[in-house]
Short mmCIF file of C-alpha atoms in Angstrom, two decimals:
data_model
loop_
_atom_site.label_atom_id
_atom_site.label_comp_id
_atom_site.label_asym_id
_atom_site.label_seq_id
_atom_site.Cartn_x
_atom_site.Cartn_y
_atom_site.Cartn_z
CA UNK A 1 99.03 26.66 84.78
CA UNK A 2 96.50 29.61 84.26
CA UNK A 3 93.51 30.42 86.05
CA UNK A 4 91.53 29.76 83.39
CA UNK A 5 92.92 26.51 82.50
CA UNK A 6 92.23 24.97 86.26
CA UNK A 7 88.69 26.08 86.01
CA UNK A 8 88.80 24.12 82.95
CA UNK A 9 89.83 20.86 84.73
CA UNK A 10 87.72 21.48 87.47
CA UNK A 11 84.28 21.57 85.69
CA UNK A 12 85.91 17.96 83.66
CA UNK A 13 86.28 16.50 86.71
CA UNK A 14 82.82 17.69 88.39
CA UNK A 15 81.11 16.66 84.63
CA UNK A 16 82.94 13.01 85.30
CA UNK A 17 82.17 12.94 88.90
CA UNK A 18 78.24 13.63 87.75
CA UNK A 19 78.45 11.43 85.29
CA UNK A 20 79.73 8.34 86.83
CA UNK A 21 76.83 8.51 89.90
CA UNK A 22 74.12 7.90 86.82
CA UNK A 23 72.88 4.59 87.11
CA UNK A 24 74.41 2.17 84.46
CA UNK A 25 70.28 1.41 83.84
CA UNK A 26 70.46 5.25 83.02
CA UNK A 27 73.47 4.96 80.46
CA UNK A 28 72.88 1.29 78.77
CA UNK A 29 69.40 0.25 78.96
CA UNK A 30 68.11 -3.23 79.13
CA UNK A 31 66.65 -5.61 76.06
CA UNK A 32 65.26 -8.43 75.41
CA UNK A 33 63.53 -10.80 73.54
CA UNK A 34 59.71 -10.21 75.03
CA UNK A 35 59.95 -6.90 75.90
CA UNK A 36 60.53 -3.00 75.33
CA UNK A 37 62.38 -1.16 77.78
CA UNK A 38 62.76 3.03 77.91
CA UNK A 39 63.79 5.59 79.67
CA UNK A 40 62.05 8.82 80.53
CA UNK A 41 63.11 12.12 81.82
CA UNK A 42 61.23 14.63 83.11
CA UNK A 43 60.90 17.40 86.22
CA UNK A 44 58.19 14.90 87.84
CA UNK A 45 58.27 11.10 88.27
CA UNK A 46 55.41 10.78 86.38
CA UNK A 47 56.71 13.19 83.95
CA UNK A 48 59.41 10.96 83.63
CA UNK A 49 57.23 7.52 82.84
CA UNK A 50 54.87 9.19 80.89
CA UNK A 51 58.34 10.24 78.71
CA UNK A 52 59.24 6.81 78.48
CA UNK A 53 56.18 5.15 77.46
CA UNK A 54 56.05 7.52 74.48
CA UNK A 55 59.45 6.90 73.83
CA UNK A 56 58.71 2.61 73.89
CA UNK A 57 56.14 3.81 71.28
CA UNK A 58 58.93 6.20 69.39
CA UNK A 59 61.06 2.96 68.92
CA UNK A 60 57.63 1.31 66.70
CA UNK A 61 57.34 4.06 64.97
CA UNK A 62 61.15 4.83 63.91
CA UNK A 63 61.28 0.81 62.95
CA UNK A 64 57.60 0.68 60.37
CA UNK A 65 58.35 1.04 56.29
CA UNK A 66 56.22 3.66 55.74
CA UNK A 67 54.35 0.90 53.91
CA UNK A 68 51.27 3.38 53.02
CA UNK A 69 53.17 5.90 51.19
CA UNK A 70 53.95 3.02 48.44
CA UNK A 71 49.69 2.99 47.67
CA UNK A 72 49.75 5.11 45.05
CA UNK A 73 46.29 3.77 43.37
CA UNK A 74 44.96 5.71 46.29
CA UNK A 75 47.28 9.23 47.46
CA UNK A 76 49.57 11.26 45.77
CA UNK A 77 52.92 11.71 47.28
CA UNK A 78 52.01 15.18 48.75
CA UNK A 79 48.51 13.64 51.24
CA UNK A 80 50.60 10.05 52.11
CA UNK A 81 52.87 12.32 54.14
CA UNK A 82 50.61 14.14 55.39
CA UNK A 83 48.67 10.61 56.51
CA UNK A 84 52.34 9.80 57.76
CA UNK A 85 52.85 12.20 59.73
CA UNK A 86 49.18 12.27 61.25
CA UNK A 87 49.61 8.27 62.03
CA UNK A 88 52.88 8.96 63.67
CA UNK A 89 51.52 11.31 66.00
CA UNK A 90 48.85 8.92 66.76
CA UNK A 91 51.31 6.26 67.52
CA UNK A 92 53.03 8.08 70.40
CA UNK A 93 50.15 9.39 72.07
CA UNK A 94 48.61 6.06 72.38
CA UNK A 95 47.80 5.35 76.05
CA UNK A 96 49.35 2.03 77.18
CA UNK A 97 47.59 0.92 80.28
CA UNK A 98 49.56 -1.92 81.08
CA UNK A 99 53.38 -1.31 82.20
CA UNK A 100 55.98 -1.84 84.53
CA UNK A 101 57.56 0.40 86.42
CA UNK A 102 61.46 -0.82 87.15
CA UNK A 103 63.57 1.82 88.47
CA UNK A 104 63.78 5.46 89.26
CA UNK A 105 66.77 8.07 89.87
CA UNK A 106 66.99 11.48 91.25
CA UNK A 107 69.62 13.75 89.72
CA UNK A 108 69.26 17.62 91.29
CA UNK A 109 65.40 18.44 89.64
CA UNK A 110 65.41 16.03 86.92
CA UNK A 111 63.69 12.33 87.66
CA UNK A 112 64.48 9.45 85.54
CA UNK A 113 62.66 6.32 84.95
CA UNK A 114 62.81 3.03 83.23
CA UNK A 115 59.76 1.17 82.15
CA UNK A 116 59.41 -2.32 80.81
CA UNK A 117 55.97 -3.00 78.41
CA UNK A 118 55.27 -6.36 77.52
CA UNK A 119 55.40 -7.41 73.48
CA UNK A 120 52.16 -9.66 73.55
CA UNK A 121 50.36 -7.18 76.19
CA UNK A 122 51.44 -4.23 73.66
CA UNK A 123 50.15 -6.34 70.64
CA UNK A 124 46.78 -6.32 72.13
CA UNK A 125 46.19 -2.88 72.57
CA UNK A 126 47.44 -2.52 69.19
CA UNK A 127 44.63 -5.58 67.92
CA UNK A 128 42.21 -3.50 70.00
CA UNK A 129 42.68 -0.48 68.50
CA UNK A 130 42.75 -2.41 64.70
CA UNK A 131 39.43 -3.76 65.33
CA UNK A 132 37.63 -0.43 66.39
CA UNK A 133 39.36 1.37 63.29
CA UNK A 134 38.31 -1.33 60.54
CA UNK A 135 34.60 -1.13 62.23
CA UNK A 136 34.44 2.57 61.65
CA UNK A 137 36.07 2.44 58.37
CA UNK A 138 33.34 -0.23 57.10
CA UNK A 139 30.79 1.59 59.13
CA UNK A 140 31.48 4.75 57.10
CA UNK A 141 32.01 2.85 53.39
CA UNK A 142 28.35 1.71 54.21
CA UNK A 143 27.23 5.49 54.10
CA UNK A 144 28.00 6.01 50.50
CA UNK A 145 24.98 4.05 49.46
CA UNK A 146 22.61 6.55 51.14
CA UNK A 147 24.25 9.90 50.01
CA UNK A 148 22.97 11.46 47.06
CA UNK A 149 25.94 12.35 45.50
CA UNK A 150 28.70 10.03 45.67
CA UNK A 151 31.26 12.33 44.30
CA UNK A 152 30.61 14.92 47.24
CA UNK A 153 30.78 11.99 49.78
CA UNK A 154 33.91 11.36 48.64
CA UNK A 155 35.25 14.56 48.43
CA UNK A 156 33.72 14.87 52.12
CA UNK A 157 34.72 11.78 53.80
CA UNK A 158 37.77 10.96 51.93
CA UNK A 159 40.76 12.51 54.22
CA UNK A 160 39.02 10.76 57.26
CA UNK A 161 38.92 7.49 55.40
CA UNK A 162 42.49 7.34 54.35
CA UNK A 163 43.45 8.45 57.35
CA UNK A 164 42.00 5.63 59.28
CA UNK A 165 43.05 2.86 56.31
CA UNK A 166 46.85 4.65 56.74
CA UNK A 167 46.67 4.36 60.49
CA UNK A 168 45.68 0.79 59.91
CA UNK A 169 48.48 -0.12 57.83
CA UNK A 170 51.01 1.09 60.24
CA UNK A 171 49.60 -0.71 63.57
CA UNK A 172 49.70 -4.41 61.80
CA UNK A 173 52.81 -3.39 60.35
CA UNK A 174 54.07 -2.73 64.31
CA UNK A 175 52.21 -5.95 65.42
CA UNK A 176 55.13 -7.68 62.75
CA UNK A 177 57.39 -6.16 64.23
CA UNK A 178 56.22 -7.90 67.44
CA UNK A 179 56.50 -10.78 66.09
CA UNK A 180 52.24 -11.08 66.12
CA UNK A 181 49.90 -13.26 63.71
CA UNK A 182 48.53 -10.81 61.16
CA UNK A 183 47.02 -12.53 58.44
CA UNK A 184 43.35 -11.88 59.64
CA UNK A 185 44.15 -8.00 59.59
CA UNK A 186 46.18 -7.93 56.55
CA UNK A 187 42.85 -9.80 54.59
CA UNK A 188 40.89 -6.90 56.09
CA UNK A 189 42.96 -4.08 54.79
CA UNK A 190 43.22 -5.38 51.49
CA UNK A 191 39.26 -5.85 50.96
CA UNK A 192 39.33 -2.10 51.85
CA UNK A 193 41.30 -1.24 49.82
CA UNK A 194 39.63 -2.61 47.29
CA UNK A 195 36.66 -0.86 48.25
CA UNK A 196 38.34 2.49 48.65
CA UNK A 197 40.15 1.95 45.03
CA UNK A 198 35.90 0.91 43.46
CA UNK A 199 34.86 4.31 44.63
CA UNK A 200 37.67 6.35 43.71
CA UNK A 201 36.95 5.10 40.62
CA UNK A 202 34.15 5.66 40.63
CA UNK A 203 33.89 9.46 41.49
CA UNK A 204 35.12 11.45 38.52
CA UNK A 205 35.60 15.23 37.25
CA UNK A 206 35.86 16.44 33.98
CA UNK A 207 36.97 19.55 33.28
CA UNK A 208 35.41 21.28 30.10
CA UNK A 209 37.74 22.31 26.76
CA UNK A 210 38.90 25.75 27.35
CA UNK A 211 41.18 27.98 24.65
CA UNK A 212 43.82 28.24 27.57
CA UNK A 213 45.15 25.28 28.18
CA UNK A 214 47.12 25.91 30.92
CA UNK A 215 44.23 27.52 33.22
CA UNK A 216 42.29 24.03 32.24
CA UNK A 217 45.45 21.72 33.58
CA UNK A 218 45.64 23.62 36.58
CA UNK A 219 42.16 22.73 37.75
CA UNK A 220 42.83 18.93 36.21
CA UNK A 221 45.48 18.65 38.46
CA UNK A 222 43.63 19.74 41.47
CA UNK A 223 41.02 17.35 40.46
CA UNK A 224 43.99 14.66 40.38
CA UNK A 225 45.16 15.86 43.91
CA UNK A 226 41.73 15.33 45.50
CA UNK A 227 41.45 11.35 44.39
CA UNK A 228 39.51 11.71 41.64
CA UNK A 229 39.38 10.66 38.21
CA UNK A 230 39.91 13.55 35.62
CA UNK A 231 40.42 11.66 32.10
CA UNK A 232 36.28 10.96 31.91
CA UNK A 233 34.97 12.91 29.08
CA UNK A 234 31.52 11.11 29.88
CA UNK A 235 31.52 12.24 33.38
CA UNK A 236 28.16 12.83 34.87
CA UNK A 237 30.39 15.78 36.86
CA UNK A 238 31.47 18.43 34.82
CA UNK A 239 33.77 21.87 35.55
CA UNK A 240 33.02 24.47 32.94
CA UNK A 241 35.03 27.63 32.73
CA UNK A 242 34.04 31.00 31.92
CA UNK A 243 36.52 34.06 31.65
CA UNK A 244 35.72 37.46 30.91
CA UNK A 245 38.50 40.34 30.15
CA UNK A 246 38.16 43.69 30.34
CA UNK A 247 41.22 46.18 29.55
CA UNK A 248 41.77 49.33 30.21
CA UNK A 249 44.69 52.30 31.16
CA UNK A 250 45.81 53.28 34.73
CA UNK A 251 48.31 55.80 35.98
CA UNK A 252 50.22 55.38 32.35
CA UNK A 253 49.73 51.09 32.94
CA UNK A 254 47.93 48.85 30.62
CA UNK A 255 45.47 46.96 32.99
CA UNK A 256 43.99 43.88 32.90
CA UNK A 257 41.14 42.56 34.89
CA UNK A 258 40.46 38.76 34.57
CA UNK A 259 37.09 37.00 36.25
CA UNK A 260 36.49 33.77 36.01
CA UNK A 261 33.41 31.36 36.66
CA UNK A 262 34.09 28.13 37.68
CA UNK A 263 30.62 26.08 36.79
CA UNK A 264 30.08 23.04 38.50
CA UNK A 265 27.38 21.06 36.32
CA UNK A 266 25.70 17.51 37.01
CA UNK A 267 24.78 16.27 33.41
CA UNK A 268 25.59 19.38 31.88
CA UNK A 269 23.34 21.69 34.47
CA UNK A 270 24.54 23.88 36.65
CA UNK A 271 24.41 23.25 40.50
CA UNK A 272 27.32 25.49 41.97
CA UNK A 273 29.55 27.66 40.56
CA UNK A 274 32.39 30.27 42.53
CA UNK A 275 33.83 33.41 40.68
CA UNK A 276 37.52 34.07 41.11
CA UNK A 277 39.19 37.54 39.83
CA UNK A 278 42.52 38.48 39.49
CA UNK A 279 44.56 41.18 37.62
CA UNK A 280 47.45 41.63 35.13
CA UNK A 281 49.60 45.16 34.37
CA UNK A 282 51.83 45.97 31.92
CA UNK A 283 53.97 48.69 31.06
CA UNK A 284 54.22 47.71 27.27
CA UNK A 285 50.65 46.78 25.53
CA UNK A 286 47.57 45.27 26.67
CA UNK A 287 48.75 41.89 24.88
CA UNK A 288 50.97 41.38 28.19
CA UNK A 289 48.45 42.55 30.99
CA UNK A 290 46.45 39.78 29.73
CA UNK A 291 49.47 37.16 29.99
CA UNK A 292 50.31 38.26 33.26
CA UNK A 293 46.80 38.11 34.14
CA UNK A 294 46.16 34.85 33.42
CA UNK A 295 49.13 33.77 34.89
CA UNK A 296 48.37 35.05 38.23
CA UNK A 297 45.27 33.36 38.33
CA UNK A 298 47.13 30.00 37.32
CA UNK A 299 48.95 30.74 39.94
CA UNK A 300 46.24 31.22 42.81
CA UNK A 301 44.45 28.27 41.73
CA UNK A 302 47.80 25.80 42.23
CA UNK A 303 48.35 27.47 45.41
CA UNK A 304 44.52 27.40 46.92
CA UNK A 305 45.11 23.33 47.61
CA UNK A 306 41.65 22.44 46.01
CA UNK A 307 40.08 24.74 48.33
CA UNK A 308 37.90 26.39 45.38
CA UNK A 309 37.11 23.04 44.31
CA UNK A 310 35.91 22.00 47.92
CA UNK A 311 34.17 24.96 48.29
CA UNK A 312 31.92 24.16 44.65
CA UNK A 313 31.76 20.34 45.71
CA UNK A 314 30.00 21.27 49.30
CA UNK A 315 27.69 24.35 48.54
#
């Protein structure tokens, strides 16, 4: 047998020896029917509980459908998973006050700890936190009837709105899966939905003809992105778009420079409008600097995430 081959064996059999003075609690957790047990690691005892009361809160949020992501009438694909992932953050760092603390190891520096939460004492915190969300969320739908322009309270409030409806959906979901009445909650969410879906409706933006195309379905789709309507060609709302070209030779290049106004108008006058430039070269004629031109600007405006639109909407 080779040196190296016994120092094998010997760290096996000091790995085995380690592992076999864990605690069974350690390697095979408890269940049952009216609780949720975890365990927590961590360089502190209370490192350690605090670890395993977010992971008893990790085990609700790996088990929810996702349920909001399905509600298209009110977010595209791309902002439900960004509400997903905000709501699941807010999951685990809910506090839970009320817990029990069942066993403890010491292993070298590392602590470990197993903590017990009740189902129906979790439900309530859960119920609490419900009932504070749906009062803010009717508390701010009550503040549309006061702003002057609906369209840029939407645009404003909407994020924070669907946030707080999303987070909603998830915590009744997680009070089914502890096995909690939810009928009262579920009647809630659907009247607000209802009343998030009337205003989106609502709110509209209609972009203005414009000889390119393309440069006119890039802002529609932004418009789409944000929640709002874009198919209204009565809209009180209207984006108007202005280009101007200008050519000219550099360093043996054909150049072209491309500025565009973006209008906002409210019943066809103007109340905000944001230039954007951009430039096209081309080796060949000034046919193609004005092509590529246009199709960097195209460009900038899908990548800006309706920040140009935001930016008009809130002057």
């Amino acid at each position: 047998m080779t040196n190296l081959q016994r120092i094998l064996i010997c760290l096996l059999l000091c790995c085995e020896a380690a592992h076999a003075e864990l605690p069974e609690w350690i390697l095979f957790p408890p269940s049952s029917d009216t609780a949720l047990f975890a365990i927590g690691e961590g360089t502190t005892l209370q490192q350690a509980n605090d670890v395993a009361l977010k992971n008893i809160l990790g085990q609700l949020r790996t088990h929810i459908s996702g349920g909001f992501s399905q509600r298209q009438s009110l977010v595209n694909d791309a902002f439900a998973e960004y509400i997903n992932q905000s709501v699941s953050s807010s999951i685990e760092s809910l506090p839970i006050s009320q817990y029990n603390k069942l066993k403890n190891h010491q292993e070298g520096d590392t602590f470990f700890s197993l903590v017990s939460v009740d189902k129906k004492q979790l439900a309530d915190t859960f119920r609490s936190e419900l009932t504070s969300n749906f009062y803010q969320l009717q508390k701010s739908l009550k503040t549309t009837n006061t702003a002057a322009s609906k369209l840029e309270w939407w645009v404003a409030n909407r994020a924070t709105l669907l946030e707080q409806f999303g987070t909603n959906v998830r915590y009744i979901e997680i009070l089914d899966l502890l096995s909690q009445p939810t009928s009262k909650y579920t009647q809630l969410l659907n009247t607000t939905e209802g009343q998030l879906a009337d205003i989106q409706q609502s709110v509209c933006l209609y972009v203005l003809p414009h000889e390119n195309e393309n440069l006119r379905l890039a802002f529609r789709r932004q418009i789409v992105d944000m929640g709002l309507s874009a198919d209204n060609a009565q809209c009180e709302y209207t984006l108007a778009l202005q280009d101007q070209l200008q050519q000219r030779e550099l360093f043996g290049q054909h150049v072209a420079s491309l500025a565009l106004d973006i209008r906002l108008q409210q019943r066809k006058q103007p109340i905000a409008s944001e230039i954007v430039n951009e430039t096209g070269r081309s080796m060949q004629n000034k046919g193609n600097a004005s092509i590529a031109a246009y199709q960097r600007l195209i460009a900038k405006i899908e990548a800006d995430n309706g920040s140009i639109l935001t930016n008009l909407l809130t002057q």
